[in-house]
């Protein structure tokens, strides 16, 4: 597809509804109070229905006239979060088939603006989430002279089920198609296709890690941010077993052809039943990225840490101090682990591949911590901190910057849990849904500070502190530097003063 053209009706359209001509047709967005513009629900691929349900993404159909881009498009098919998490994690569901769409916030929809671009990839364990989550509103990025793009991609078995008669990693192929749309069209919205930063959290960060290692994504972005997620793949046999268990429930063959014939509600119900006992910390049946000759030739962490793959892409990497609390506190898991006492710590130590000196160091750093806290920290090391430190410490041409988010939620039990930093990165603490995780009165000054660091990284490749070299002493943005985890090597901590 050729590059998109200039705005069809000038940067302001009719003064309230700016228009931009893309490679597939003209879209009409909405103007913000600050002069920025937002375009929602713009298709980057054809609806993945019928014969396309398990196919690689296909180009969208071109349209004549002007397409309204004033509302989010349909969300990808998914099942709701279970009750304990639904009260903490907003996840709107918008019906419809045309779910492969992008959203653009821009301060200046003019082809000659050439502003830095940030492309957001949402999390949700690759089974939930969407770009329509209110916390992901991109207005603050547009306010700060960055073009923000977000998009949906196929989830669960539709995006990551492994079949003998369908391409693997279809959700990743969707993400690559969205980035290709950005390359070909973002200049018309005021963005610079040569200055694209991809960033994501949790499963979105896992996706960014895969994009860094995927040959098809080479050249589509220049910087990357991984928030609370490390590059990983699942064993192919594990994903295949998950699909076979679904097939057994559905009384169908474990093929894309057979699953295409299954009504979508039944397919999602079978997925929910099989994945009910799985979890980020303890494993279980899973759907996710796998190695694949066509899309992901090798384990992305091995490729990025051991070779020159994406060695020239600056990285911003980090985590929250108490990631595990989101996964364990709402379900009573913390109490259950505390009841198991030293056995819980020992099992977590073994699963994390740590020696007993690591447990002693944790006890010294976290005096008074119970078994659940110690076990959670050990498992978080295995899942997040250790692989991200390995990536940051690899010999790369471009710098890597590490951070840790340490501000604790006002909601009892959550602490500085997984996902808590999102409203701060997007500077959307005023959005009501942000308080679902933060509780009331989250510090606006911290959001301004953290958001500004992400903007600096996208604009200049430097968030405002020294790159990590494996030995740099911790450097805090605020005075609160107590309870530092041993061996974290974190140069920046975001926390309430």
Tab-separated table of C-alpha atoms in Angstrom:
chain	number	residue	atom	x	y	z
A	1	UNK	CA	0.000	0.000	0.000
A	2	UNK	CA	1.279	3.454	-0.816
A	3	UNK	CA	1.798	6.072	1.843
A	4	UNK	CA	-1.278	7.925	2.973
A	5	UNK	CA	-2.044	11.362	1.641
A	6	UNK	CA	-2.440	14.696	3.355
A	7	UNK	CA	-5.488	15.615	5.448
A	8	UNK	CA	-8.546	15.691	3.221
A	9	UNK	CA	-10.020	18.830	4.733
A	10	UNK	CA	-7.046	20.453	6.428
A	11	UNK	CA	-5.951	19.945	10.032
A	12	UNK	CA	-9.258	21.168	11.402
A	13	UNK	CA	-11.763	19.678	8.961
A	14	UNK	CA	-14.923	21.701	9.575
A	15	UNK	CA	-13.485	23.138	12.812
A	16	UNK	CA	-14.902	20.352	14.960
A	17	UNK	CA	-14.377	17.219	12.874
A	18	UNK	CA	-10.887	16.909	11.387
A	19	UNK	CA	-10.447	14.669	8.362
A	20	UNK	CA	-7.460	12.642	7.242
A	21	UNK	CA	-7.091	10.593	4.082
A	22	UNK	CA	-5.582	7.154	4.745
A	23	UNK	CA	-4.500	4.583	2.196
A	24	UNK	CA	-7.987	3.012	2.324
A	25	UNK	CA	-10.181	6.109	2.483
A	26	UNK	CA	-10.909	9.303	4.394
A	27	UNK	CA	-11.707	9.262	8.119
A	28	UNK	CA	-13.400	11.954	10.168
A	29	UNK	CA	-12.376	12.276	13.803
A	30	UNK	CA	-13.135	14.690	16.614
A	31	UNK	CA	-11.324	17.789	17.867
A	32	UNK	CA	-10.292	18.089	21.494
A	33	UNK	CA	-10.587	21.182	23.626
A	34	UNK	CA	-6.841	21.780	23.347
A	35	UNK	CA	-6.805	21.697	19.553
A	36	UNK	CA	-5.722	18.069	19.287
A	37	UNK	CA	-7.610	15.502	17.243
A	38	UNK	CA	-8.653	11.917	17.887
A	39	UNK	CA	-9.605	9.266	15.349
A	40	UNK	CA	-11.100	6.056	16.749
A	41	UNK	CA	-11.932	2.673	15.260
A	42	UNK	CA	-9.997	3.026	11.986
A	43	UNK	CA	-9.589	-0.439	10.409
A	44	UNK	CA	-6.080	-1.714	9.748
A	45	UNK	CA	-7.193	-5.197	8.676
A	46	UNK	CA	-10.326	-6.959	7.505
A	47	UNK	CA	-12.758	-8.348	10.104
A	48	UNK	CA	-11.440	-11.780	11.205
A	49	UNK	CA	-14.659	-13.685	10.601
A	50	UNK	CA	-15.661	-16.699	8.538
A	51	UNK	CA	-12.707	-18.011	6.560
A	52	UNK	CA	-10.534	-15.267	8.125
A	53	UNK	CA	-11.190	-16.331	11.746
A	54	UNK	CA	-7.886	-18.218	11.977
A	55	UNK	CA	-6.113	-16.737	8.954
A	56	UNK	CA	-3.325	-14.191	8.799
A	57	UNK	CA	-4.691	-10.620	8.819
A	58	UNK	CA	-5.952	-9.427	5.437
A	59	UNK	CA	-6.062	-5.787	4.272
A	60	UNK	CA	-9.316	-3.937	4.993
A	61	UNK	CA	-11.656	-3.055	2.173
A	62	UNK	CA	-11.269	0.498	0.862
A	63	UNK	CA	-14.244	2.809	1.238
A	64	UNK	CA	-15.671	5.748	-0.657
A	65	UNK	CA	-16.735	8.966	0.974
A	66	UNK	CA	-15.928	9.764	4.605
A	67	UNK	CA	-15.834	7.142	7.347
A	68	UNK	CA	-16.810	8.297	10.826
A	69	UNK	CA	-14.001	7.774	13.352
A	70	UNK	CA	-15.683	9.210	16.406
A	71	UNK	CA	-16.067	6.064	18.533
A	72	UNK	CA	-14.000	3.026	19.467
A	73	UNK	CA	-14.441	0.068	17.179
A	74	UNK	CA	-15.549	-3.381	18.336
A	75	UNK	CA	-13.300	-5.142	20.823
A	76	UNK	CA	-11.753	-8.504	20.006
A	77	UNK	CA	-13.825	-11.502	21.179
A	78	UNK	CA	-13.016	-12.410	24.806
A	79	UNK	CA	-14.518	-13.558	28.067
A	80	UNK	CA	-14.940	-11.226	31.058
A	81	UNK	CA	-12.514	-11.161	33.962
A	82	UNK	CA	-13.674	-13.256	36.936
A	83	UNK	CA	-15.375	-11.318	39.700
A	84	UNK	CA	-12.377	-10.509	41.932
A	85	UNK	CA	-10.511	-8.940	39.006
A	86	UNK	CA	-13.474	-7.363	37.204
A	87	UNK	CA	-13.748	-4.856	40.051
A	88	UNK	CA	-10.114	-3.795	39.545
A	89	UNK	CA	-9.469	-4.034	35.795
A	90	UNK	CA	-11.814	-2.144	33.461
A	91	UNK	CA	-12.373	-4.115	30.264
A	92	UNK	CA	-15.205	-2.729	28.111
A	93	UNK	CA	-16.806	-4.993	25.539
A	94	UNK	CA	-17.975	-3.424	22.281
A	95	UNK	CA	-19.873	-5.828	19.988
A	96	UNK	CA	-19.147	-6.214	16.301
A	97	UNK	CA	-16.898	-8.036	13.859
A	98	UNK	CA	-14.598	-5.212	12.724
A	99	UNK	CA	-12.293	-5.485	15.748
A	100	UNK	CA	-8.901	-5.016	14.042
A	101	UNK	CA	-8.751	-1.238	14.279
A	102	UNK	CA	-6.436	1.535	15.437
A	103	UNK	CA	-7.018	4.751	17.367
A	104	UNK	CA	-4.941	7.902	16.886
A	105	UNK	CA	-4.533	10.937	19.145
A	106	UNK	CA	-2.572	13.709	17.484
A	107	UNK	CA	-1.777	17.323	18.341
A	108	UNK	CA	-1.570	18.251	14.658
A	109	UNK	CA	-3.069	16.111	11.864
A	110	UNK	CA	-0.845	17.581	9.183
A	111	UNK	CA	1.495	15.633	6.921
A	112	UNK	CA	4.475	17.910	7.559
A	113	UNK	CA	4.365	17.841	11.391
A	114	UNK	CA	6.670	14.787	11.731
A	115	UNK	CA	6.048	14.298	15.463
A	116	UNK	CA	7.293	11.306	17.469
A	117	UNK	CA	4.869	8.368	17.562
A	118	UNK	CA	4.083	5.994	20.412
A	119	UNK	CA	2.177	2.776	19.684
A	120	UNK	CA	0.476	1.169	22.686
A	121	UNK	CA	-0.107	-2.601	22.969
A	122	UNK	CA	-2.576	-3.471	25.724
A	123	UNK	CA	-2.208	-6.293	28.219
A	124	UNK	CA	-4.637	-8.876	29.534
A	125	UNK	CA	-2.807	-12.227	29.453
A	126	UNK	CA	-3.361	-12.353	25.669
A	127	UNK	CA	-6.957	-13.342	26.446
A	128	UNK	CA	-8.550	-10.074	27.599
A	129	UNK	CA	-8.179	-6.311	27.280
A	130	UNK	CA	-8.593	-3.845	24.436
A	131	UNK	CA	-7.542	-0.396	23.283
A	132	UNK	CA	-10.888	0.973	24.537
A	133	UNK	CA	-9.913	0.790	28.221
A	134	UNK	CA	-10.456	4.390	29.438
A	135	UNK	CA	-7.108	4.469	31.277
A	136	UNK	CA	-5.387	4.205	27.858
A	137	UNK	CA	-6.763	7.504	26.602
A	138	UNK	CA	-3.969	9.153	24.618
A	139	UNK	CA	-4.890	12.791	25.167
A	140	UNK	CA	-1.955	13.528	27.476
A	141	UNK	CA	0.515	12.262	24.870
A	142	UNK	CA	-1.062	14.483	22.208
A	143	UNK	CA	-0.935	17.368	24.682
A	144	UNK	CA	2.813	16.774	24.941
A	145	UNK	CA	3.481	16.723	21.181
A	146	UNK	CA	3.425	12.949	20.684
A	147	UNK	CA	1.125	11.062	18.306
A	148	UNK	CA	-0.364	8.165	20.280
A	149	UNK	CA	-1.663	5.064	18.493
A	150	UNK	CA	-3.429	2.115	20.104
A	151	UNK	CA	-5.044	-0.929	18.532
A	152	UNK	CA	-6.837	-4.227	19.094
A	153	UNK	CA	-5.530	-7.648	18.142
A	154	UNK	CA	-6.974	-11.157	18.257
A	155	UNK	CA	-6.943	-12.770	21.702
A	156	UNK	CA	-7.082	-16.217	23.211
A	157	UNK	CA	-7.577	-19.202	20.948
A	158	UNK	CA	-8.413	-16.905	18.023
A	159	UNK	CA	-5.029	-15.201	18.230
A	160	UNK	CA	-2.798	-17.800	19.863
A	161	UNK	CA	-4.305	-21.267	19.530
A	162	UNK	CA	-1.965	-23.665	17.729
A	163	UNK	CA	-3.490	-25.571	14.804
A	164	UNK	CA	-2.033	-27.725	12.039
A	165	UNK	CA	-4.033	-25.867	9.376
A	166	UNK	CA	-3.559	-22.198	10.416
A	167	UNK	CA	-0.611	-19.832	10.866
A	168	UNK	CA	0.797	-19.642	14.386
A	169	UNK	CA	0.937	-16.425	16.446
A	170	UNK	CA	-1.962	-14.741	14.648
A	171	UNK	CA	-2.204	-12.104	17.369
A	172	UNK	CA	1.415	-11.191	16.687
A	173	UNK	CA	0.675	-11.020	12.959
A	174	UNK	CA	-2.169	-8.625	13.778
A	175	UNK	CA	0.245	-6.436	15.728
A	176	UNK	CA	2.694	-6.403	12.825
A	177	UNK	CA	-0.144	-5.451	10.467
A	178	UNK	CA	-1.067	-2.560	12.777
A	179	UNK	CA	2.546	-1.363	12.786
A	180	UNK	CA	2.599	-1.590	8.987
A	181	UNK	CA	-0.527	0.582	8.965
A	182	UNK	CA	1.338	3.071	11.161
A	183	UNK	CA	4.325	3.049	8.792
A	184	UNK	CA	2.119	3.697	5.772
A	185	UNK	CA	-0.405	6.154	7.219
A	186	UNK	CA	0.842	7.915	10.330
A	187	UNK	CA	2.499	10.819	8.455
A	188	UNK	CA	-0.951	12.007	7.407
A	189	UNK	CA	-1.877	12.242	11.108
A	190	UNK	CA	1.218	14.315	11.917
A	191	UNK	CA	3.494	11.448	12.951
A	192	UNK	CA	7.001	10.557	11.851
A	193	UNK	CA	7.150	6.905	10.671
A	194	UNK	CA	10.907	6.978	11.301
A	195	UNK	CA	10.379	7.762	15.024
A	196	UNK	CA	8.029	5.084	16.326
A	197	UNK	CA	8.206	3.762	19.891
A	198	UNK	CA	6.237	0.625	20.762
A	199	UNK	CA	5.246	0.208	24.389
A	200	UNK	CA	3.121	-2.272	26.267
A	201	UNK	CA	2.352	-3.658	29.696
A	202	UNK	CA	2.081	-7.269	30.859
A	203	UNK	CA	0.993	-9.281	27.781
A	204	UNK	CA	1.564	-6.082	25.807
A	205	UNK	CA	5.188	-6.053	26.972
A	206	UNK	CA	5.533	-9.752	26.120
A	207	UNK	CA	4.256	-8.780	22.673
A	208	UNK	CA	6.825	-5.988	22.395
A	209	UNK	CA	9.533	-8.532	23.214
A	210	UNK	CA	8.262	-10.754	20.417
A	211	UNK	CA	8.143	-7.841	17.979
A	212	UNK	CA	11.765	-7.026	18.794
A	213	UNK	CA	12.714	-10.567	17.762
A	214	UNK	CA	10.275	-11.073	14.871
A	215	UNK	CA	11.936	-10.706	11.426
A	216	UNK	CA	8.677	-9.393	9.941
A	217	UNK	CA	8.649	-6.485	12.394
A	218	UNK	CA	12.187	-5.323	11.649
A	219	UNK	CA	12.303	-1.623	10.809
A	220	UNK	CA	8.741	-0.884	11.923
A	221	UNK	CA	9.814	0.896	15.143
A	222	UNK	CA	12.926	2.499	16.587
A	223	UNK	CA	12.440	2.308	20.390
A	224	UNK	CA	10.656	-0.050	22.747
A	225	UNK	CA	9.217	-0.025	26.277
A	226	UNK	CA	8.440	-3.207	28.224
A	227	UNK	CA	6.346	-2.611	31.360
A	228	UNK	CA	5.945	-5.599	33.676
A	229	UNK	CA	6.374	-8.201	30.981
A	230	UNK	CA	9.421	-10.026	29.611
A	231	UNK	CA	10.026	-11.685	26.233
A	232	UNK	CA	8.806	-15.279	26.352
A	233	UNK	CA	7.325	-18.160	24.414
A	234	UNK	CA	5.332	-21.140	25.625
A	235	UNK	CA	6.167	-24.743	24.786
A	236	UNK	CA	4.285	-25.680	21.637
A	237	UNK	CA	3.091	-28.902	23.289
A	238	UNK	CA	1.505	-26.904	26.128
A	239	UNK	CA	-0.473	-24.679	23.770
A	240	UNK	CA	-1.437	-27.648	21.613
A	241	UNK	CA	-2.705	-29.495	24.708
A	242	UNK	CA	-4.843	-26.493	25.642
A	243	UNK	CA	-6.427	-26.533	22.178
A	244	UNK	CA	-7.025	-30.284	22.389
A	245	UNK	CA	-8.765	-29.892	25.746
A	246	UNK	CA	-11.018	-27.284	24.166
A	247	UNK	CA	-11.673	-29.615	21.241
A	248	UNK	CA	-12.704	-32.361	23.660
A	249	UNK	CA	-15.220	-30.063	25.352
A	250	UNK	CA	-16.571	-28.974	21.971
A	251	UNK	CA	-16.668	-32.512	20.536
A	252	UNK	CA	-14.722	-31.164	17.559
A	253	UNK	CA	-11.415	-31.830	15.854
A	254	UNK	CA	-8.479	-29.742	17.076
A	255	UNK	CA	-8.199	-27.935	13.737
A	256	UNK	CA	-8.852	-24.398	12.606
A	257	UNK	CA	-11.406	-25.703	10.102
A	258	UNK	CA	-13.398	-27.416	12.849
A	259	UNK	CA	-13.093	-24.470	15.262
A	260	UNK	CA	-14.280	-22.089	12.532
A	261	UNK	CA	-17.567	-23.999	12.421
A	262	UNK	CA	-18.097	-23.584	16.183
A	263	UNK	CA	-20.261	-20.601	17.182
A	264	UNK	CA	-18.141	-17.946	18.848
A	265	UNK	CA	-19.919	-18.022	22.259
A	266	UNK	CA	-19.339	-21.781	22.542
A	267	UNK	CA	-15.699	-21.378	21.545
A	268	UNK	CA	-15.103	-18.722	24.204
A	269	UNK	CA	-16.943	-20.770	26.837
A	270	UNK	CA	-14.691	-23.756	26.155
A	271	UNK	CA	-11.620	-21.516	26.361
A	272	UNK	CA	-12.758	-20.106	29.701
A	273	UNK	CA	-13.380	-23.592	31.083
A	274	UNK	CA	-9.942	-24.893	30.094
A	275	UNK	CA	-8.063	-21.811	31.323
A	276	UNK	CA	-9.966	-21.514	34.593
A	277	UNK	CA	-7.151	-22.995	36.690
A	278	UNK	CA	-4.265	-21.189	35.002
A	279	UNK	CA	-2.441	-18.125	36.295
A	280	UNK	CA	0.560	-15.872	35.565
A	281	UNK	CA	2.596	-17.032	38.568
A	282	UNK	CA	1.765	-20.721	38.858
A	283	UNK	CA	1.201	-21.719	35.227
A	284	UNK	CA	-1.431	-24.182	34.037
A	285	UNK	CA	-3.111	-24.486	30.635
A	286	UNK	CA	-2.159	-21.543	28.473
A	287	UNK	CA	-2.514	-19.849	25.132
A	288	UNK	CA	0.340	-17.665	23.974
A	289	UNK	CA	3.255	-17.068	21.686
A	290	UNK	CA	5.255	-20.034	20.411
A	291	UNK	CA	8.399	-20.379	18.351
A	292	UNK	CA	7.497	-20.656	14.701
A	293	UNK	CA	9.688	-20.595	11.568
A	294	UNK	CA	7.527	-17.991	9.862
A	295	UNK	CA	6.858	-15.530	12.685
A	296	UNK	CA	9.166	-16.144	15.654
A	297	UNK	CA	12.096	-18.385	14.694
A	298	UNK	CA	13.504	-18.686	18.226
A	299	UNK	CA	12.863	-17.805	21.840
A	300	UNK	CA	12.780	-13.978	21.787
A	301	UNK	CA	14.687	-13.553	25.050
A	302	UNK	CA	17.490	-15.770	23.799
A	303	UNK	CA	17.535	-13.917	20.477
A	304	UNK	CA	17.623	-10.481	22.100
A	305	UNK	CA	20.045	-11.242	24.930
A	306	UNK	CA	22.427	-13.513	23.066
A	307	UNK	CA	22.582	-12.111	19.554
A	308	UNK	CA	22.526	-8.821	17.680
A	309	UNK	CA	18.757	-8.952	17.125
A	310	UNK	CA	17.330	-5.410	17.499
A	311	UNK	CA	20.626	-4.401	19.122
A	312	UNK	CA	20.203	-0.826	17.873
A	313	UNK	CA	16.776	-0.316	19.506
A	314	UNK	CA	16.921	1.607	22.827
A	315	UNK	CA	14.910	-0.100	25.562
A	316	UNK	CA	13.012	1.133	28.612
A	317	UNK	CA	12.277	-1.778	30.954
A	318	UNK	CA	10.731	-2.107	34.364
A	319	UNK	CA	8.265	-3.497	36.844
A	320	UNK	CA	6.245	-2.640	39.921
A	321	UNK	CA	7.662	-3.483	43.321
A	322	UNK	CA	4.881	-5.876	44.342
A	323	UNK	CA	3.677	-7.293	41.020
A	324	UNK	CA	2.369	-10.490	42.602
A	325	UNK	CA	-0.213	-8.744	44.773
A	326	UNK	CA	-2.624	-8.205	41.868
A	327	UNK	CA	-2.637	-11.923	41.113
A	328	UNK	CA	-2.801	-13.133	44.720
A	329	UNK	CA	-4.541	-10.539	46.915
A	330	UNK	CA	-8.006	-10.443	45.254
A	331	UNK	CA	-8.367	-14.243	45.332
A	332	UNK	CA	-7.173	-14.924	48.850
A	333	UNK	CA	-3.926	-16.354	47.506
A	334	UNK	CA	-1.812	-14.327	49.930
A	335	UNK	CA	-3.629	-15.821	52.917
A	336	UNK	CA	-3.360	-19.311	51.464
A	337	UNK	CA	0.398	-18.975	50.982
A	338	UNK	CA	0.840	-17.579	54.470
A	339	UNK	CA	-0.978	-20.624	55.866
A	340	UNK	CA	1.490	-22.913	54.095
A	341	UNK	CA	4.338	-21.127	55.855
A	342	UNK	CA	7.945	-22.049	55.024
A	343	UNK	CA	6.777	-24.679	52.526
A	344	UNK	CA	5.367	-21.921	50.296
A	345	UNK	CA	8.703	-20.103	50.342
A	346	UNK	CA	10.646	-23.257	49.598
A	347	UNK	CA	8.415	-24.237	46.675
A	348	UNK	CA	8.639	-20.709	45.250
A	349	UNK	CA	12.414	-20.730	45.648
A	350	UNK	CA	12.708	-23.945	43.697
A	351	UNK	CA	10.334	-22.769	40.992
A	352	UNK	CA	12.303	-19.527	40.682
A	353	UNK	CA	15.610	-21.389	40.414
A	354	UNK	CA	17.118	-19.512	43.374
A	355	UNK	CA	19.480	-20.716	46.068
A	356	UNK	CA	18.772	-20.247	49.759
A	357	UNK	CA	20.960	-17.151	49.946
A	358	UNK	CA	18.330	-15.363	47.826
A	359	UNK	CA	15.713	-16.076	50.485
A	360	UNK	CA	18.027	-14.815	53.225
A	361	UNK	CA	18.644	-11.607	51.262
A	362	UNK	CA	14.908	-11.114	50.800
A	363	UNK	CA	14.248	-11.580	54.499
A	364	UNK	CA	16.894	-8.977	55.291
A	365	UNK	CA	15.447	-6.503	52.797
A	366	UNK	CA	11.833	-7.109	53.837
A	367	UNK	CA	11.900	-7.522	57.634
A	368	UNK	CA	8.616	-8.852	58.900
A	369	UNK	CA	7.513	-10.143	55.496
A	370	UNK	CA	5.417	-13.281	55.664
A	371	UNK	CA	5.694	-16.398	53.504
A	372	UNK	CA	3.281	-15.061	50.869
A	373	UNK	CA	5.295	-11.893	50.331
A	374	UNK	CA	8.553	-13.797	50.096
A	375	UNK	CA	7.103	-16.393	47.731
A	376	UNK	CA	5.497	-13.708	45.577
A	377	UNK	CA	8.756	-11.803	45.247
A	378	UNK	CA	10.655	-14.972	44.308
A	379	UNK	CA	8.105	-15.864	41.639
A	380	UNK	CA	8.139	-12.284	40.330
A	381	UNK	CA	11.918	-12.532	40.013
A	382	UNK	CA	11.517	-15.619	37.858
A	383	UNK	CA	8.698	-14.200	35.763
A	384	UNK	CA	9.794	-10.589	35.310
A	385	UNK	CA	12.825	-9.132	37.035
A	386	UNK	CA	15.415	-11.756	36.159
A	387	UNK	CA	14.626	-11.930	32.419
A	388	UNK	CA	14.331	-8.143	32.132
A	389	UNK	CA	17.675	-7.672	33.885
A	390	UNK	CA	19.158	-10.269	31.539
A	391	UNK	CA	17.860	-8.292	28.569
A	392	UNK	CA	19.076	-4.974	29.982
A	393	UNK	CA	22.511	-6.429	30.698
A	394	UNK	CA	23.012	-7.902	27.226
A	395	UNK	CA	25.751	-6.477	25.051
A	396	UNK	CA	23.755	-4.197	22.789
A	397	UNK	CA	24.655	-1.169	20.707
A	398	UNK	CA	21.709	0.820	22.086
A	399	UNK	CA	21.186	1.686	25.769
A	400	UNK	CA	18.730	0.042	28.149
A	401	UNK	CA	17.051	2.012	30.942
A	402	UNK	CA	15.551	0.316	34.007
A	403	UNK	CA	12.853	1.558	36.363
A	404	UNK	CA	10.835	0.284	39.301
A	405	UNK	CA	7.424	1.625	40.286
A	406	UNK	CA	7.053	1.596	44.049
A	407	UNK	CA	4.050	3.739	44.961
A	408	UNK	CA	1.483	1.625	46.886
A	409	UNK	CA	-2.204	1.590	46.031
A	410	UNK	CA	-4.642	2.980	48.551
A	411	UNK	CA	-6.716	-0.189	48.120
A	412	UNK	CA	-5.890	-2.553	51.000
A	413	UNK	CA	-3.727	-5.494	50.044
A	414	UNK	CA	-2.709	-4.356	46.573
A	415	UNK	CA	0.488	-2.482	47.419
A	416	UNK	CA	2.487	-1.511	44.320
A	417	UNK	CA	0.855	-4.258	42.281
A	418	UNK	CA	0.909	-5.316	38.650
A	419	UNK	CA	-0.702	-2.712	36.366
A	420	UNK	CA	-0.731	0.063	38.956
A	421	UNK	CA	1.610	2.281	36.919
A	422	UNK	CA	-0.709	2.529	33.894
A	423	UNK	CA	-2.669	5.596	34.964
A	424	UNK	CA	0.632	7.295	35.762
A	425	UNK	CA	2.245	6.511	32.405
A	426	UNK	CA	-0.818	7.748	30.519
A	427	UNK	CA	-1.377	10.634	32.992
A	428	UNK	CA	-5.026	9.577	33.237
A	429	UNK	CA	-5.518	9.550	37.000
A	430	UNK	CA	-8.538	11.807	36.498
A	431	UNK	CA	-10.275	9.023	34.544
A	432	UNK	CA	-12.669	7.349	37.026
A	433	UNK	CA	-11.506	3.858	36.073
A	434	UNK	CA	-7.942	4.668	37.166
A	435	UNK	CA	-9.131	4.686	40.775
A	436	UNK	CA	-10.224	1.048	40.470
A	437	UNK	CA	-6.569	0.127	41.084
A	438	UNK	CA	-5.087	3.216	42.713
A	439	UNK	CA	-7.861	4.090	45.120
A	440	UNK	CA	-8.597	7.759	45.854
A	441	UNK	CA	-6.137	10.638	45.797
A	442	UNK	CA	-3.367	9.087	43.732
A	443	UNK	CA	-0.499	11.593	43.408
A	444	UNK	CA	-0.873	13.693	40.241
A	445	UNK	CA	2.689	14.958	40.507
A	446	UNK	CA	3.980	11.407	40.203
A	447	UNK	CA	1.868	10.860	37.078
A	448	UNK	CA	3.242	14.035	35.510
A	449	UNK	CA	6.782	12.903	36.294
A	450	UNK	CA	6.428	9.370	34.986
A	451	UNK	CA	4.484	10.385	31.893
A	452	UNK	CA	7.137	12.991	31.085
A	453	UNK	CA	9.845	10.318	31.243
A	454	UNK	CA	7.988	8.185	28.656
A	455	UNK	CA	7.574	11.257	26.429
A	456	UNK	CA	11.286	12.045	26.696
A	457	UNK	CA	12.182	8.480	25.782
A	458	UNK	CA	9.931	8.558	22.704
A	459	UNK	CA	11.191	11.972	21.672
A	460	UNK	CA	14.931	11.694	22.338
A	461	UNK	CA	15.646	8.095	23.339
A	462	UNK	CA	16.549	9.104	26.895
A	463	UNK	CA	13.967	9.067	29.725
A	464	UNK	CA	16.127	11.252	31.955
A	465	UNK	CA	18.465	8.937	33.828
A	466	UNK	CA	21.596	6.890	33.164
A	467	UNK	CA	21.402	3.649	31.178
A	468	UNK	CA	21.730	0.472	33.199
A	469	UNK	CA	25.162	-1.135	33.210
A	470	UNK	CA	24.587	-3.835	35.818
A	471	UNK	CA	26.406	-1.969	38.568
A	472	UNK	CA	24.871	1.505	38.684
A	473	UNK	CA	23.744	2.489	42.182
A	474	UNK	CA	20.018	3.022	42.617
A	475	UNK	CA	18.867	6.515	41.837
A	476	UNK	CA	15.449	7.569	43.072
A	477	UNK	CA	13.139	10.183	41.607
A	478	UNK	CA	11.883	10.767	45.144
A	479	UNK	CA	13.253	10.421	48.658
A	480	UNK	CA	11.437	7.140	49.341
A	481	UNK	CA	14.123	4.526	48.744
A	482	UNK	CA	13.551	2.119	51.640
A	483	UNK	CA	12.707	-1.577	51.226
A	484	UNK	CA	14.771	-1.858	48.058
A	485	UNK	CA	14.858	-5.436	46.819
A	486	UNK	CA	18.314	-7.014	46.931
A	487	UNK	CA	20.232	-7.130	43.707
A	488	UNK	CA	17.609	-5.184	41.786
A	489	UNK	CA	20.131	-2.823	40.222
A	490	UNK	CA	17.324	-0.322	39.679
A	491	UNK	CA	18.512	3.219	38.976
A	492	UNK	CA	15.082	4.843	39.228
A	493	UNK	CA	12.188	4.309	41.617
A	494	UNK	CA	8.857	6.048	41.054
A	495	UNK	CA	7.202	6.496	44.443
A	496	UNK	CA	5.227	8.988	46.501
A	497	UNK	CA	7.578	11.506	48.237
